[in-house]
Coordinates of C-alpha atoms and ligand atoms in Angstrom, one line a residue:
M1 CA 172.7 78.7 27.8
A2 CA 168.9 78.7 28.4
A3 CA 167.4 82.2 29.7
H4 CA 166.8 82.8 33.1
K5 CA 163.0 82.8 33.9
I6 CA 161.4 85.2 35.9
L7 CA 158.1 85.5 37.5
I8 CA 156.7 88.8 38.3
T9 CA 153.6 88.3 40.1
R10 CA 151.4 91.4 39.3
R11 CA 151.3 93.9 37.1
V12 CA 153.7 96.5 37.7
P13 CA 155.2 100.0 36.0
P14 CA 157.1 99.2 32.7
P15 CA 160.8 99.2 33.8
A16 CA 161.0 95.4 35.4
V17 CA 160.1 93.7 32.6
E18 CA 162.2 96.1 30.1
V19 CA 165.3 95.9 31.9
L20 CA 164.8 92.1 32.2
K21 CA 163.9 91.4 28.8
N22 CA 166.3 93.4 27.7
A23 CA 168.7 91.4 29.8
G24 CA 167.6 88.4 27.8
C25 CA 165.5 86.9 30.2
A26 CA 162.3 85.2 29.7
V27 CA 159.6 87.1 31.7
D28 CA 156.8 85.4 32.9
L29 CA 153.9 88.2 34.1
V30 CA 150.8 87.7 36.0
D31 CA 149.2 90.5 34.1
Q32 CA 146.9 91.4 36.6
D33 CA 146.1 93.9 39.4
D34 CA 144.2 91.4 41.8
P35 CA 147.0 89.0 43.6
P36 CA 147.2 85.6 42.1
S37 CA 145.7 82.5 43.9
R38 CA 147.7 80.5 45.8
E39 CA 147.5 77.8 43.4
E40 CA 148.3 79.6 40.4
L41 CA 151.5 80.8 41.8
L42 CA 152.3 77.3 43.0
R43 CA 151.6 76.4 39.2
R44 CA 153.5 79.0 37.3
V45 CA 156.8 79.2 40.0
P46 CA 158.6 75.7 39.0
G47 CA 162.3 76.1 37.6
V48 CA 162.3 80.1 38.1
A49 CA 165.5 81.6 38.6
G50 CA 163.8 84.8 40.2
M51 CA 160.6 86.0 41.6
I52 CA 159.6 89.7 41.7
T53 CA 157.1 89.6 44.9
M54 CA 154.3 91.6 46.1
L55 CA 153.4 92.3 50.0
S56 CA 150.5 90.2 49.9
E57 CA 152.4 87.1 48.3
R58 CA 153.4 84.4 51.2
I59 CA 157.2 83.1 50.3
D60 CA 157.2 80.4 52.4
A61 CA 159.4 76.6 52.1
A62 CA 156.5 75.0 50.3
L63 CA 156.6 78.3 47.3
L64 CA 160.5 77.6 47.4
D65 CA 159.9 73.7 47.4
A66 CA 157.5 74.2 44.1
A67 CA 160.3 76.7 42.5
G68 CA 162.8 74.2 42.9
P69 CA 167.0 74.9 43.1
S70 CA 166.9 76.8 40.3
L71 CA 165.6 79.9 42.4
R72 CA 168.0 82.1 43.6
V73 CA 166.5 85.5 44.1
V74 CA 163.3 86.9 45.4
A75 CA 162.6 90.8 44.8
N76 CA 160.3 92.0 47.0
F77 CA 158.1 94.9 45.5
A78 CA 158.4 96.7 48.6
V79 CA 160.3 98.0 51.6
G80 CA 158.8 95.5 54.1
F81 CA 159.7 92.0 54.0
D82 CA 157.0 90.7 56.3
N83 CA 155.7 87.8 54.2
I84 CA 159.0 86.2 53.4
D85 CA 160.2 83.6 55.4
L86 CA 163.7 84.9 55.7
E87 CA 165.6 82.0 57.4
T88 CA 164.6 79.5 54.8
C89 CA 165.6 81.4 52.0
K90 CA 168.8 81.9 53.7
Q91 CA 168.9 78.6 54.1
R92 CA 168.6 77.3 50.6
G93 CA 170.8 80.1 49.7
V94 CA 167.9 82.4 48.0
R95 CA 168.8 86.0 48.0
V96 CA 166.0 88.3 49.1
T97 CA 165.9 92.1 48.4
N98 CA 164.2 95.0 48.9
T99 CA 163.2 98.7 47.5
P100 CA 164.3 100.9 50.5
D101 CA 164.7 104.8 50.2
V102 CA 162.7 105.3 46.8
L103 CA 159.2 105.3 48.4
T104 CA 160.2 107.2 51.7
D105 CA 158.8 110.4 50.8
A106 CA 155.8 109.2 49.1
T107 CA 154.9 107.2 52.2
A108 CA 155.3 109.9 54.4
D109 CA 153.3 112.2 52.2
L110 CA 150.8 109.5 52.6
A111 CA 151.1 109.5 56.2
W112 CA 150.4 113.3 56.3
T113 CA 147.3 112.9 54.0
L114 CA 145.9 110.6 56.6
I115 CA 147.0 113.0 59.6
L116 CA 145.3 116.1 57.8
A117 CA 142.1 114.2 56.6
T118 CA 141.8 112.6 60.4
A119 CA 142.3 115.6 62.5
R120 CA 140.3 117.7 60.4
R121 CA 137.4 115.4 59.9
A122 CA 137.9 115.8 56.0
V123 CA 136.0 112.5 54.7
E124 CA 133.2 112.9 56.8
G125 CA 132.3 116.6 55.6
D126 CA 133.2 115.1 52.1
R127 CA 130.4 112.5 52.8
L128 CA 127.8 115.1 54.0
V129 CA 128.3 117.4 51.0
R130 CA 127.8 114.5 48.7
A131 CA 125.0 113.2 50.1
G132 CA 123.2 116.6 49.6
K133 CA 122.7 117.0 53.2
W134 CA 124.7 120.1 54.1
T135 CA 122.4 122.8 55.5
G136 CA 125.2 125.4 55.0
W137 CA 128.1 126.6 57.6
A138 CA 127.6 126.2 61.2
P139 CA 130.1 127.2 64.2
M140 CA 130.0 123.8 65.4
Q141 CA 130.2 121.5 62.7
F142 CA 132.9 119.0 62.2
L143 CA 135.0 120.5 64.8
G144 CA 138.7 118.6 64.6
L145 CA 142.0 118.7 66.1
Q146 CA 144.4 121.9 65.8
L147 CA 147.2 120.2 64.1
S148 CA 149.4 123.9 64.9
G149 CA 151.3 123.3 68.0
A150 CA 150.0 119.9 68.8
T151 CA 152.3 116.8 69.6
L152 CA 153.3 114.5 67.2
G153 CA 154.2 111.0 68.7
L154 CA 156.3 108.8 66.1
V155 CA 156.1 105.4 66.9
G156 CA 159.5 104.4 65.0
A157 CA 162.1 106.9 63.4
G158 CA 163.5 105.3 60.5
R159 CA 163.5 106.6 57.1
I160 CA 159.4 107.2 57.0
G161 CA 159.2 107.8 60.7
T162 CA 161.6 110.3 60.3
A163 CA 160.5 112.0 56.8
V164 CA 156.9 112.2 58.7
G165 CA 158.6 113.9 62.1
L166 CA 160.8 116.5 59.3
R167 CA 157.0 117.2 57.3
S168 CA 155.8 118.7 61.0
L169 CA 158.0 121.3 60.7
G170 CA 155.6 123.7 58.9
F171 CA 152.7 123.3 61.5
N172 CA 155.1 124.0 64.5
M173 CA 154.4 120.6 66.4
H174 CA 156.3 119.5 69.3
V175 CA 158.1 116.0 68.3
L176 CA 158.1 112.9 70.5
Y177 CA 159.6 109.5 68.9
V178 CA 159.9 105.6 70.1
D179 CA 162.8 104.3 68.6
G180 CA 165.8 101.8 69.7
Q181 CA 168.0 104.5 68.5
P182 CA 168.0 108.3 68.9
C183 CA 167.5 109.8 65.6
A184 CA 170.0 112.9 65.6
E185 CA 168.1 114.2 62.3
L186 CA 165.0 114.4 64.1
E187 CA 166.3 116.1 67.3
Q188 CA 168.4 118.7 65.3
R189 CA 165.6 119.7 62.7
V190 CA 162.3 119.3 64.8
H191 CA 164.1 119.1 68.1
A192 CA 162.3 116.3 68.7
Q193 CA 162.4 114.3 72.3
R194 CA 163.1 110.1 72.7
V195 CA 160.6 109.0 75.0
V196 CA 159.2 105.6 75.8
L197 CA 155.9 104.4 74.5
P198 CA 153.7 104.8 77.6
E199 CA 154.9 108.6 77.6
L200 CA 154.1 109.1 74.1
L201 CA 150.7 107.5 74.2
Q202 CA 150.2 109.7 77.0
A203 CA 151.3 113.3 75.6
A204 CA 150.6 113.1 71.7
D205 CA 147.7 114.2 70.2
V206 CA 148.8 112.3 66.7
V207 CA 150.0 108.7 66.9
S208 CA 152.1 107.7 63.7
L209 CA 153.1 104.3 63.5
H210 CA 156.3 103.7 61.6
V211 CA 157.5 100.2 62.6
P212 CA 158.1 96.9 60.3
L213 CA 156.3 94.0 61.6
T214 CA 157.9 91.7 63.6
P215 CA 156.8 89.4 66.4
Q216 CA 157.6 92.5 69.1
T217 CA 155.7 94.6 66.9
R218 CA 152.4 92.5 66.3
H219 CA 149.7 94.3 68.2
L220 CA 152.1 96.6 69.6
I221 CA 148.8 99.1 69.9
G222 CA 146.1 96.9 71.6
A223 CA 143.4 98.1 74.4
P224 CA 146.0 99.3 76.8
Q225 CA 148.2 101.1 74.5
L226 CA 144.6 102.9 73.1
A227 CA 143.5 103.5 76.8
A228 CA 146.6 105.3 77.3
M229 CA 146.2 107.9 74.4
K230 CA 144.2 110.9 75.0
P231 CA 140.6 111.0 74.3
T232 CA 141.3 113.8 71.4
A233 CA 144.0 111.9 70.0
I234 CA 144.1 110.1 66.5
L235 CA 146.0 107.0 65.5
I236 CA 147.5 106.9 62.2
N237 CA 149.0 103.7 60.5
T238 CA 150.8 103.6 57.4
S239 CA 153.1 100.8 58.7
R240 CA 152.0 97.3 58.6
G241 CA 148.2 96.3 59.9
P242 CA 149.0 93.7 62.6
V243 CA 151.0 96.4 64.6
V244 CA 147.4 97.5 65.5
D245 CA 144.8 95.2 67.3
E246 CA 141.8 96.3 65.1
A247 CA 139.0 94.9 67.4
A248 CA 140.5 96.7 70.1
L249 CA 140.7 99.7 68.0
V250 CA 137.1 99.3 66.7
E251 CA 136.1 99.0 70.3
A252 CA 138.2 102.4 71.4
L253 CA 136.6 104.2 68.9
R254 CA 132.9 102.9 69.7
E255 CA 133.6 104.3 73.5
R256 CA 135.1 107.3 71.9
R257 CA 137.9 106.5 73.9
I258 CA 139.8 108.3 70.9
A259 CA 138.9 110.7 68.7
G260 CA 139.7 108.8 65.6
A261 CA 141.9 106.9 63.2
G262 CA 143.6 106.8 59.5
F263 CA 144.7 103.7 58.3
D264 CA 146.3 102.5 55.0
V265 CA 147.1 99.2 56.4
Y266 CA 144.8 96.2 57.8
E267 CA 145.3 93.6 60.0
H268 CA 143.9 90.8 57.4
E269 CA 144.3 92.8 54.6
P270 CA 142.4 93.2 52.4
R271 CA 139.6 92.4 54.8
L272 CA 138.6 94.8 57.2
T273 CA 137.6 94.1 60.6
P274 CA 133.8 94.3 61.3
G275 CA 132.8 97.7 62.6
L276 CA 135.4 99.9 61.4
T277 CA 133.5 100.6 58.2
D278 CA 130.4 101.5 60.8
L279 CA 132.7 104.4 62.5
P280 CA 132.3 108.0 60.6
S281 CA 135.7 109.0 62.7
V282 CA 137.9 106.7 60.9
V283 CA 139.8 107.4 57.3
L284 CA 140.5 104.0 55.3
L285 CA 142.7 103.9 52.4
P286 CA 143.6 100.8 50.3
H287 CA 147.5 100.7 51.1
L288 CA 148.2 103.7 49.0
G289 CA 151.7 104.7 50.9
S290 CA 154.4 104.4 48.1
G291 CA 151.4 104.6 45.1
T292 CA 153.0 107.7 43.1
T293 CA 153.6 107.2 39.9
A294 CA 157.4 108.3 40.5
T295 CA 157.9 105.9 43.1
R296 CA 156.4 102.9 41.7
Q297 CA 158.3 103.7 38.6
K298 CA 161.3 103.7 40.7
M299 CA 160.2 100.4 42.4
S300 CA 159.5 98.4 39.5
Q301 CA 163.2 99.3 38.3
M302 CA 165.1 98.5 41.6
T303 CA 163.4 95.1 41.4
A304 CA 164.7 94.1 38.4
E305 CA 168.3 95.3 39.2
N306 CA 168.6 93.3 42.3
V307 CA 167.1 90.2 40.5
L308 CA 170.1 90.7 37.4
A309 CA 172.4 91.5 40.0
V310 CA 172.2 88.2 41.8
L311 CA 171.9 86.0 38.4
Q312 CA 174.8 87.5 36.9
G313 CA 176.7 86.8 40.2
R314 CA 177.1 90.5 42.1
E315 CA 176.0 91.6 45.2
P316 CA 172.4 92.8 44.8
P317 CA 172.1 96.8 45.5
N318 CA 169.4 96.3 48.1
P319 CA 169.8 92.9 50.2
V320 CA 167.9 91.6 52.9
V321 CA 169.4 88.4 53.1
Ligands
LIG1 C1 156.1 98.5 51.5 O1 157.0 99.4 50.4 O2 156.4 97.9 52.4 C2 154.7 99.4 51.3 O3 153.7 98.6 52.3 C3 154.4 98.8 49.9 O4 154.6 100.0 48.9

Protein backbone atom coordinates (compact mmCIF):
# COMPACT_ATOMS: atom_id res chain seq x y z
CA MET A 1 0.00 0.00 0.00
CA ALA A 2 1.32 3.47 -0.91
CA ALA A 3 2.30 5.71 2.01
CA HIS A 4 -0.31 8.24 3.07
CA LYS A 5 0.60 11.70 1.86
CA ILE A 6 0.27 14.38 4.54
CA LEU A 7 0.61 18.09 3.82
CA ILE A 8 1.86 20.29 6.67
CA THR A 9 1.20 23.85 5.65
CA ARG A 10 3.97 25.55 7.63
CA ARG A 11 7.25 24.94 9.43
CA VAL A 12 6.25 23.49 12.83
CA PRO A 13 8.20 22.14 15.84
CA PRO A 14 9.68 18.67 15.15
CA PRO A 15 7.20 16.19 16.70
CA ALA A 16 4.59 16.30 13.91
CA VAL A 17 7.03 15.42 11.16
CA GLU A 18 8.79 12.79 13.28
CA VAL A 19 5.60 11.06 14.41
CA LEU A 20 4.17 10.96 10.89
CA LYS A 21 7.39 9.78 9.24
CA ASN A 22 7.85 7.09 11.89
CA ALA A 23 4.37 5.85 11.04
CA GLY A 24 5.38 5.55 7.38
CA CYS A 25 3.62 8.65 6.05
CA ALA A 26 5.02 10.72 3.19
CA VAL A 27 5.23 14.23 4.61
CA ASP A 28 5.08 17.28 2.37
CA LEU A 29 6.18 20.18 4.58
CA VAL A 30 5.72 23.78 3.46
CA ASP A 31 9.10 24.64 4.97
CA GLN A 32 8.60 28.36 5.68
CA ASP A 33 7.24 30.67 8.39
CA ASP A 34 5.15 32.81 6.06
CA PRO A 35 1.75 31.49 4.96
CA PRO A 36 1.81 29.76 1.58
CA SER A 37 -0.30 31.44 -1.08
CA ARG A 38 -3.69 29.96 -1.87
CA GLU A 39 -2.33 28.90 -5.29
CA GLU A 40 0.55 27.09 -3.61
CA LEU A 41 -1.86 25.23 -1.32
CA LEU A 42 -4.14 24.27 -4.20
CA ARG A 43 -1.09 23.04 -6.11
CA ARG A 44 0.20 20.86 -3.26
CA VAL A 45 -3.04 19.41 -1.90
CA PRO A 46 -4.15 16.93 -4.61
CA GLY A 47 -3.99 13.35 -3.37
CA VAL A 48 -3.35 14.10 0.32
CA ALA A 49 -4.85 11.82 2.97
CA GLY A 50 -4.37 14.36 5.72
CA MET A 51 -3.45 17.96 6.30
CA ILE A 52 -2.02 19.83 9.26
CA THR A 53 -3.31 23.36 8.76
CA MET A 54 -2.81 26.77 10.36
CA LEU A 55 -5.48 29.26 11.43
CA SER A 56 -4.64 31.52 8.48
CA GLU A 57 -5.58 28.90 5.86
CA ARG A 58 -9.12 28.83 4.54
CA ILE A 59 -10.26 25.20 4.38
CA ASP A 60 -13.32 25.36 2.16
CA ALA A 61 -15.08 23.42 -0.58
CA ALA A 62 -12.61 24.54 -3.26
CA LEU A 63 -9.65 23.28 -1.24
CA LEU A 64 -11.41 19.99 -0.47
CA ASP A 65 -12.22 19.62 -4.19
CA ALA A 66 -8.57 20.13 -5.03
CA ALA A 67 -7.52 17.57 -2.41
CA GLY A 68 -9.92 15.00 -3.84
CA PRO A 69 -11.50 11.92 -2.26
CA SER A 70 -8.26 10.74 -0.64
CA LEU A 71 -8.54 13.45 2.06
CA ARG A 72 -9.72 12.03 5.39
CA VAL A 73 -8.53 14.43 8.06
CA VAL A 74 -7.74 18.10 8.60
CA ALA A 75 -5.85 18.62 11.86
CA ASN A 76 -5.85 22.31 12.70
CA PHE A 77 -2.74 23.53 14.51
CA ALA A 78 -4.89 25.69 16.83
CA VAL A 79 -7.71 25.40 19.32
CA GLY A 80 -9.84 27.74 17.18
CA PHE A 81 -11.24 26.40 13.92
CA ASP A 82 -13.11 29.34 12.40
CA ASN A 83 -10.87 28.99 9.32
CA ILE A 84 -12.52 25.67 8.45
CA ASP A 85 -15.87 25.08 6.74
CA LEU A 86 -17.01 22.40 9.16
CA GLU A 87 -20.29 21.69 7.40
CA THR A 88 -18.60 20.89 4.10
CA CYS A 89 -16.00 18.70 5.83
CA LYS A 90 -18.77 16.84 7.61
CA GLN A 91 -20.75 16.30 4.42
CA ARG A 92 -17.67 14.82 2.75
CA GLY A 93 -16.71 12.65 5.71
CA VAL A 94 -13.49 14.59 6.34
CA ARG A 95 -12.67 14.62 10.06
CA VAL A 96 -11.52 17.90 11.62
CA THR A 97 -9.47 18.10 14.83
CA ASN A 98 -7.95 20.88 16.97
CA THR A 99 -5.45 21.35 19.81
CA PRO A 100 -7.36 22.22 23.00
CA ASP A 101 -5.99 22.29 26.59
CA VAL A 102 -2.26 22.33 25.79
CA LEU A 103 -2.34 26.04 24.97
CA THR A 104 -4.64 27.23 27.75
CA ASP A 105 -1.88 28.31 30.15
CA ALA A 106 0.32 29.92 27.50
CA THR A 107 -2.61 31.93 26.16
CA ALA A 108 -3.80 32.95 29.64
CA ASP A 109 -0.25 34.10 30.46
CA LEU A 110 -0.18 36.15 27.27
CA ALA A 111 -3.54 37.73 28.12
CA TRP A 112 -2.00 38.80 31.43
CA THR A 113 1.08 40.12 29.61
CA LEU A 114 -1.29 42.39 27.70
CA ILE A 115 -3.36 43.29 30.76
CA LEU A 116 -0.26 44.38 32.70
CA ALA A 117 1.49 46.07 29.78
CA THR A 118 -1.64 48.02 28.80
CA ALA A 119 -2.74 48.92 32.34
CA ARG A 120 0.72 50.15 33.32
CA ARG A 121 1.58 51.69 29.94
CA ALA A 122 4.77 49.64 29.79
CA VAL A 123 5.25 49.86 26.02
CA GLU A 124 4.75 53.63 25.97
CA GLY A 125 7.37 53.94 28.70
CA ASP A 126 9.77 51.62 26.86
CA ARG A 127 9.43 53.71 23.71
CA LEU A 128 10.27 56.90 25.59
CA VAL A 129 13.36 55.40 27.21
CA ARG A 130 14.61 53.87 23.94
CA ALA A 131 14.11 57.15 22.11
CA GLY A 132 16.50 58.79 24.59
CA LYS A 133 13.73 61.23 25.53
CA TRP A 134 13.33 60.31 29.20
CA THR A 135 14.30 63.23 31.40
CA GLY A 136 13.85 61.46 34.74
CA TRP A 137 11.20 60.46 37.26
CA ALA A 138 8.12 62.67 37.41
CA PRO A 139 5.02 62.35 39.59
CA MET A 140 2.63 62.67 36.66
CA GLN A 141 4.44 60.46 34.17
CA PHE A 142 2.59 57.54 32.50
CA LEU A 143 0.00 57.16 35.22
CA GLY A 144 -1.82 53.89 34.66
CA LEU A 145 -4.59 51.71 35.96
CA GLN A 146 -4.06 50.05 39.35
CA LEU A 147 -4.98 46.39 38.94
CA SER A 148 -5.08 45.50 42.64
CA GLY A 149 -8.68 45.66 43.73
CA ALA A 150 -9.94 46.50 40.24
CA THR A 151 -12.71 44.62 38.40
CA LEU A 152 -11.82 42.07 35.73
CA GLY A 153 -14.57 41.35 33.19
CA LEU A 154 -14.20 38.09 31.28
CA VAL A 155 -16.27 37.80 28.13
CA GLY A 156 -16.29 34.02 27.79
CA ALA A 157 -15.43 31.61 30.59
CA GLY A 158 -14.27 28.55 28.72
CA ARG A 159 -10.84 27.02 29.28
CA ILE A 160 -8.81 30.16 28.53
CA GLY A 161 -11.21 32.68 30.08
CA THR A 162 -11.27 30.61 33.26
CA ALA A 163 -7.46 30.38 33.38
CA VAL A 164 -7.24 34.17 32.98
CA GLY A 165 -9.77 34.63 35.79
CA LEU A 166 -7.90 32.29 38.15
CA ARG A 167 -4.67 34.21 37.59
CA SER A 168 -6.38 37.37 38.96
CA LEU A 169 -6.19 35.96 42.48
CA GLY A 170 -2.76 37.47 43.05
CA PHE A 171 -4.17 40.89 42.20
CA ASN A 172 -7.13 40.56 44.54
CA MET A 173 -9.51 41.53 41.74
CA HIS A 174 -13.26 41.38 41.64
CA VAL A 175 -14.18 39.07 38.74
CA LEU A 176 -17.28 39.30 36.56
CA TYR A 177 -17.94 37.00 33.65
CA VAL A 178 -20.34 36.49 30.77
CA ASP A 179 -20.98 32.97 29.54
CA GLY A 180 -23.88 30.80 28.46
CA GLN A 181 -23.07 28.45 31.36
CA PRO A 182 -22.17 29.12 34.99
CA CYS A 183 -18.50 28.42 35.69
CA ALA A 184 -18.22 26.71 39.08
CA GLU A 185 -14.43 26.90 39.11
CA LEU A 186 -14.39 30.69 38.73
CA GLU A 187 -17.22 31.15 41.19
CA GLN A 188 -15.64 28.94 43.85
CA ARG A 189 -12.01 29.91 43.46
CA VAL A 190 -12.20 33.67 42.78
CA HIS A 191 -15.82 34.36 43.80
CA ALA A 192 -16.60 35.43 40.25
CA GLN A 193 -20.13 36.58 39.43
CA ARG A 194 -21.94 35.71 36.21
CA VAL A 195 -23.57 38.80 34.70
CA VAL A 196 -24.91 39.95 31.35
CA LEU A 197 -22.64 41.79 28.90
CA PRO A 198 -24.03 45.34 29.47
CA GLU A 199 -23.49 44.95 33.21
CA LEU A 200 -19.93 43.68 32.72
CA LEU A 201 -19.04 46.49 30.33
CA GLN A 202 -20.29 49.12 32.75
CA ALA A 203 -18.46 47.74 35.77
CA ALA A 204 -15.17 46.30 34.50
CA ASP A 205 -11.82 48.07 34.59
CA VAL A 206 -10.35 45.37 32.37
CA VAL A 207 -12.53 43.73 29.71
CA SER A 208 -10.85 40.59 28.38
CA LEU A 209 -12.29 38.64 25.43
CA HIS A 210 -12.29 34.81 25.38
CA VAL A 211 -15.00 33.73 22.96
CA PRO A 212 -14.62 31.68 19.78
CA LEU A 213 -15.36 33.47 16.51
CA THR A 214 -18.87 32.55 15.34
CA PRO A 215 -21.57 34.50 13.48
CA GLN A 216 -22.93 35.45 16.93
CA THR A 217 -19.62 36.81 18.26
CA ARG A 218 -18.49 38.72 15.14
CA HIS A 219 -18.36 42.40 16.21
CA LEU A 220 -19.62 41.47 19.67
CA ILE A 221 -17.68 44.55 20.78
CA GLY A 222 -18.59 47.50 18.56
CA ALA A 223 -19.33 51.19 19.05
CA PRO A 224 -22.25 50.74 21.50
CA GLN A 225 -20.30 48.30 23.68
CA LEU A 226 -17.20 50.52 23.70
CA ALA A 227 -19.41 53.47 24.65
CA ALA A 228 -20.75 51.45 27.58
CA MET A 229 -17.24 50.88 29.02
CA LYS A 230 -15.69 53.16 31.63
CA PRO A 231 -13.41 55.85 30.16
CA THR A 232 -10.65 54.50 32.43
CA ALA A 233 -11.09 50.87 31.30
CA ILE A 234 -8.93 48.82 28.95
CA LEU A 235 -9.93 46.19 26.37
CA ILE A 236 -7.85 43.03 25.88
CA ASN A 237 -8.28 40.67 22.94
CA THR A 238 -6.52 37.32 22.73
CA SER A 239 -9.47 35.50 21.09
CA ARG A 240 -10.12 36.29 17.43
CA GLY A 241 -9.79 39.68 15.75
CA PRO A 242 -13.27 39.97 14.19
CA VAL A 243 -14.87 39.77 17.67
CA VAL A 244 -14.04 43.50 17.83
CA ASP A 245 -15.12 46.13 15.32
CA GLU A 246 -11.66 47.65 14.99
CA ALA A 247 -12.76 50.82 13.19
CA ALA A 248 -15.04 51.54 16.17
CA LEU A 249 -12.18 50.74 18.53
CA VAL A 250 -9.82 53.21 16.82
CA GLU A 251 -12.53 55.86 17.08
CA ALA A 252 -13.17 55.13 20.77
CA LEU A 253 -9.45 55.30 21.58
CA ARG A 254 -8.96 58.51 19.59
CA GLU A 255 -11.80 60.13 21.46
CA ARG A 256 -10.49 58.71 24.76
CA ARG A 257 -13.78 56.96 25.42
CA ILE A 258 -11.68 54.07 26.78
CA ALA A 259 -8.16 54.28 28.20
CA GLY A 260 -6.32 51.64 26.19
CA ALA A 261 -6.31 48.30 24.42
CA GLY A 262 -4.03 45.28 24.34
CA PHE A 263 -4.43 43.12 21.26
CA ASP A 264 -2.86 39.86 20.09
CA VAL A 265 -5.34 39.26 17.25
CA TYR A 266 -6.76 41.52 14.55
CA GLU A 267 -9.89 41.86 12.51
CA HIS A 268 -8.05 41.64 9.18
CA GLU A 269 -5.00 39.76 10.41
CA PRO A 270 -2.16 40.32 9.61
CA ARG A 271 -3.30 43.70 8.19
CA LEU A 272 -4.01 46.38 10.75
CA THR A 273 -6.96 48.74 10.74
CA PRO A 274 -5.72 52.21 9.74
CA GLY A 275 -5.11 54.40 12.75
CA LEU A 276 -4.41 51.58 15.19
CA THR A 277 -0.63 51.98 15.17
CA ASP A 278 -0.90 55.76 15.63
CA LEU A 279 -2.47 55.33 19.05
CA PRO A 280 0.04 55.37 21.91
CA SER A 281 -2.37 53.66 24.30
CA VAL A 282 -2.49 50.33 22.45
CA VAL A 283 -0.18 47.36 22.88
CA LEU A 284 -0.03 45.26 19.71
CA LEU A 285 1.36 41.72 19.65
CA PRO A 286 1.66 39.43 16.61
CA HIS A 287 -0.75 36.60 17.60
CA LEU A 288 1.58 35.05 20.16
CA GLY A 289 -1.02 33.51 22.49
CA SER A 290 0.15 29.91 22.30
CA GLY A 291 3.73 30.88 21.49
CA THR A 292 5.88 29.09 24.04
CA THR A 293 8.32 26.40 22.99
CA ALA A 294 6.67 23.79 25.23
CA THR A 295 3.15 24.54 24.03
CA ARG A 296 3.98 24.59 20.33
CA GLN A 297 5.80 21.24 20.72
CA LYS A 298 2.67 19.75 22.26
CA MET A 299 0.45 21.24 19.56
CA SER A 300 2.69 19.71 16.94
CA GLN A 301 2.57 16.27 18.57
CA MET A 302 -1.22 16.48 18.95
CA THR A 303 -1.88 17.32 15.32
CA ALA A 304 0.13 14.28 14.18
CA GLU A 305 -1.62 11.99 16.65
CA ASN A 306 -4.99 13.18 15.42
CA VAL A 307 -4.02 12.57 11.80
CA LEU A 308 -2.73 9.08 12.54
CA ALA A 309 -5.77 8.11 14.58
CA VAL A 310 -8.09 8.91 11.68
CA LEU A 311 -5.88 7.20 9.10
CA GLN A 312 -5.65 4.11 11.30
CA GLY A 313 -9.42 3.99 11.71
CA ARG A 314 -9.48 5.13 15.33
CA GLU A 315 -11.45 7.99 16.88
CA PRO A 316 -9.11 11.05 16.97
CA PRO A 317 -8.27 12.35 20.45
CA ASN A 318 -9.46 15.90 19.67
CA PRO A 319 -12.38 15.72 17.26
CA VAL A 320 -14.24 18.83 16.12
CA VAL A 321 -16.33 17.02 13.47
C1 LIG B 1 -5.47 29.06 18.53
O1 LIG B 1 -4.98 27.99 18.90
O2 LIG B 1 -6.64 29.16 18.16
C2 LIG B 1 -4.57 30.26 18.59
O3 LIG B 1 -5.15 31.39 18.12
C3 LIG B 1 -3.24 29.98 17.95
O4 LIG B 1 -2.55 29.12 18.76
